[in-house]
Coordinates of C-alpha atoms in Angstrom, one line a residue:
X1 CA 0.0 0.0 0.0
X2 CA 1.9 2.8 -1.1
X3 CA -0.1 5.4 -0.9
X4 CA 1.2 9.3 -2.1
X5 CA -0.1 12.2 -0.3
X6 CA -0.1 15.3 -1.9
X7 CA 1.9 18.0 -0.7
X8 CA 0.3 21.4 -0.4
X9 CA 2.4 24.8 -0.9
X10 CA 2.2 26.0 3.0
X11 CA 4.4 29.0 2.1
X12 CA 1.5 30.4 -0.4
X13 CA -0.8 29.3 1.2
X14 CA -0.1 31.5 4.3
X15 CA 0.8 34.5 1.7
X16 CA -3.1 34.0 -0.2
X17 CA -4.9 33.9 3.4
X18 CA -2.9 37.4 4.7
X19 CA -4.0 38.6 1.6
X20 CA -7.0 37.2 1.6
X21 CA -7.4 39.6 5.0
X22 CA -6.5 42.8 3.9
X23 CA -8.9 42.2 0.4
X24 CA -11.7 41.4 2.6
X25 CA -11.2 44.9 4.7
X26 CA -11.0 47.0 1.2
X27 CA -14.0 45.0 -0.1
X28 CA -16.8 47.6 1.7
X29 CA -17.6 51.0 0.7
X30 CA -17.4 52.3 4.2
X31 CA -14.4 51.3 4.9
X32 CA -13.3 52.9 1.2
X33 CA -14.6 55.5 2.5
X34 CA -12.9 56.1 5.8
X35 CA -9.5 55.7 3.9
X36 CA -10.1 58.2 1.4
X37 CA -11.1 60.8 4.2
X38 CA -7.9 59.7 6.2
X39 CA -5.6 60.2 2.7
X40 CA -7.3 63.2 2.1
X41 CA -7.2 64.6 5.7
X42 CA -3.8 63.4 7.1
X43 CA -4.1 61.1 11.1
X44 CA -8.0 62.0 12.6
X45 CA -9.5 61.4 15.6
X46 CA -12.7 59.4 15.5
X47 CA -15.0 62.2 16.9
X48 CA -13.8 64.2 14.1
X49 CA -14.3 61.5 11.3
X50 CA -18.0 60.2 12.8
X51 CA -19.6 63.6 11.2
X52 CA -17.8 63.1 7.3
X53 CA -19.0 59.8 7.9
X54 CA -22.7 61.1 7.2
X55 CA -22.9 60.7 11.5
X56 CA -22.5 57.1 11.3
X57 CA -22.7 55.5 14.9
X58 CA -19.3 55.7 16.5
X59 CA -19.8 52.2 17.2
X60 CA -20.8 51.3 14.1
X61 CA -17.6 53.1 13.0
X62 CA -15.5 51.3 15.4
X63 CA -16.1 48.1 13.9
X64 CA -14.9 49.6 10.4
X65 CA -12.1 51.1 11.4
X66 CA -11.1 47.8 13.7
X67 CA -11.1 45.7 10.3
X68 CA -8.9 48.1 8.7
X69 CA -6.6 47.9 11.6
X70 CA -6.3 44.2 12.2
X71 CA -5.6 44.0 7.7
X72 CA -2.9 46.8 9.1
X73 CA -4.3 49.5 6.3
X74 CA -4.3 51.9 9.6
X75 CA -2.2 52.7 12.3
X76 CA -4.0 53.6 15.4
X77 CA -2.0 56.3 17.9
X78 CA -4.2 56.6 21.2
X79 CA -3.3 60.4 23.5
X80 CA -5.3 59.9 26.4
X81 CA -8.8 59.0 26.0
X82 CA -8.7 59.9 22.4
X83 CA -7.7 57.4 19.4
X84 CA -6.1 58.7 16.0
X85 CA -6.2 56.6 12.9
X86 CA -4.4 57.2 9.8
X87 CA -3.5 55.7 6.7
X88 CA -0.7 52.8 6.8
X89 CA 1.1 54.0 3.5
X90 CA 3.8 51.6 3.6
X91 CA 1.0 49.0 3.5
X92 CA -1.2 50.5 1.3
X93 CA 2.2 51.1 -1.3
X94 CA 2.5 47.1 -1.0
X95 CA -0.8 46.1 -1.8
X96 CA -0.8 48.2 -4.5
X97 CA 3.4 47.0 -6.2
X98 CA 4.1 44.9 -8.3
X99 CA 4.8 42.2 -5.9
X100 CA 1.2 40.6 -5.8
X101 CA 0.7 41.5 -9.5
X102 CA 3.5 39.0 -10.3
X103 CA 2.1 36.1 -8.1
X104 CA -0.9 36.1 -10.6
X105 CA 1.6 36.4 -13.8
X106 CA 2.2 33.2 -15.8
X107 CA 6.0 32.4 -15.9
X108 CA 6.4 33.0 -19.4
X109 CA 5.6 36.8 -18.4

Protein backbone atom coordinates (compact mmCIF):
# COMPACT_ATOMS: atom_id res chain seq x y z
CA UNK A 1 0.00 0.00 0.00
CA UNK A 2 1.94 2.75 -1.09
CA UNK A 3 -0.13 5.44 -0.93
CA UNK A 4 1.19 9.27 -2.08
CA UNK A 5 -0.06 12.15 -0.26
CA UNK A 6 -0.12 15.32 -1.90
CA UNK A 7 1.87 18.03 -0.65
CA UNK A 8 0.27 21.40 -0.36
CA UNK A 9 2.39 24.83 -0.90
CA UNK A 10 2.17 25.99 2.97
CA UNK A 11 4.37 29.05 2.07
CA UNK A 12 1.48 30.37 -0.36
CA UNK A 13 -0.78 29.31 1.22
CA UNK A 14 -0.14 31.51 4.35
CA UNK A 15 0.78 34.47 1.69
CA UNK A 16 -3.10 34.01 -0.23
CA UNK A 17 -4.94 33.87 3.41
CA UNK A 18 -2.90 37.39 4.71
CA UNK A 19 -3.98 38.55 1.63
CA UNK A 20 -7.01 37.24 1.63
CA UNK A 21 -7.44 39.61 5.00
CA UNK A 22 -6.54 42.76 3.91
CA UNK A 23 -8.94 42.24 0.44
CA UNK A 24 -11.74 41.43 2.59
CA UNK A 25 -11.18 44.87 4.65
CA UNK A 26 -10.97 46.96 1.15
CA UNK A 27 -14.02 45.04 -0.07
CA UNK A 28 -16.77 47.63 1.74
CA UNK A 29 -17.61 51.03 0.65
CA UNK A 30 -17.36 52.26 4.19
CA UNK A 31 -14.37 51.32 4.86
CA UNK A 32 -13.32 52.93 1.22
CA UNK A 33 -14.65 55.49 2.48
CA UNK A 34 -12.92 56.14 5.81
CA UNK A 35 -9.55 55.73 3.89
CA UNK A 36 -10.14 58.17 1.44
CA UNK A 37 -11.07 60.83 4.21
CA UNK A 38 -7.86 59.66 6.18
CA UNK A 39 -5.60 60.16 2.72
CA UNK A 40 -7.30 63.25 2.14
CA UNK A 41 -7.24 64.61 5.67
CA UNK A 42 -3.82 63.36 7.07
CA UNK A 43 -4.15 61.14 11.10
CA UNK A 44 -7.95 61.96 12.55
CA UNK A 45 -9.49 61.43 15.65
CA UNK A 46 -12.65 59.38 15.54
CA UNK A 47 -15.01 62.16 16.93
CA UNK A 48 -13.79 64.20 14.08
CA UNK A 49 -14.32 61.54 11.26
CA UNK A 50 -18.03 60.24 12.77
CA UNK A 51 -19.57 63.65 11.22
CA UNK A 52 -17.76 63.08 7.25
CA UNK A 53 -19.01 59.77 7.92
CA UNK A 54 -22.73 61.13 7.21
CA UNK A 55 -22.90 60.69 11.51
CA UNK A 56 -22.50 57.09 11.34
CA UNK A 57 -22.74 55.47 14.93
CA UNK A 58 -19.35 55.67 16.55
CA UNK A 59 -19.78 52.24 17.19
CA UNK A 60 -20.81 51.25 14.09
CA UNK A 61 -17.62 53.07 12.97
CA UNK A 62 -15.49 51.31 15.39
CA UNK A 63 -16.14 48.10 13.93
CA UNK A 64 -14.95 49.59 10.42
CA UNK A 65 -12.05 51.07 11.43
CA UNK A 66 -11.10 47.77 13.73
CA UNK A 67 -11.09 45.69 10.29
CA UNK A 68 -8.92 48.14 8.68
CA UNK A 69 -6.61 47.92 11.64
CA UNK A 70 -6.35 44.21 12.16
CA UNK A 71 -5.63 44.05 7.74
CA UNK A 72 -2.94 46.78 9.11
CA UNK A 73 -4.35 49.46 6.34
CA UNK A 74 -4.33 51.85 9.57
CA UNK A 75 -2.19 52.74 12.31
CA UNK A 76 -4.03 53.56 15.44
CA UNK A 77 -2.00 56.25 17.89
CA UNK A 78 -4.20 56.56 21.21
CA UNK A 79 -3.27 60.36 23.52
CA UNK A 80 -5.32 59.89 26.42
CA UNK A 81 -8.82 58.95 25.96
CA UNK A 82 -8.71 59.90 22.44
CA UNK A 83 -7.72 57.37 19.41
CA UNK A 84 -6.13 58.68 15.97
CA UNK A 85 -6.22 56.59 12.88
CA UNK A 86 -4.43 57.23 9.76
CA UNK A 87 -3.49 55.67 6.71
CA UNK A 88 -0.71 52.80 6.76
CA UNK A 89 1.10 53.98 3.46
CA UNK A 90 3.81 51.63 3.61
CA UNK A 91 1.04 49.04 3.48
CA UNK A 92 -1.16 50.47 1.27
CA UNK A 93 2.20 51.07 -1.25
CA UNK A 94 2.54 47.09 -0.99
CA UNK A 95 -0.80 46.08 -1.76
CA UNK A 96 -0.75 48.23 -4.50
CA UNK A 97 3.37 47.02 -6.20
CA UNK A 98 4.06 44.86 -8.25
CA UNK A 99 4.81 42.18 -5.86
CA UNK A 100 1.19 40.62 -5.82
CA UNK A 101 0.66 41.53 -9.53
CA UNK A 102 3.51 39.00 -10.26
CA UNK A 103 2.11 36.12 -8.05
CA UNK A 104 -0.90 36.09 -10.60
CA UNK A 105 1.60 36.41 -13.78
CA UNK A 106 2.25 33.17 -15.77
CA UNK A 107 6.00 32.39 -15.93
CA UNK A 108 6.42 32.97 -19.38
CA UNK A 109 5.59 36.78 -18.43
Amino acid sequence: MNQEIPLQDVSMKTFFTKYEAKFKALADLKRLEIMHILTQKGEMCVCDLAPLMDNMAQSKLSYHLRILLDANILIKETRGTWSYYQINQEEVDHLLSHELCCVFKPPSC
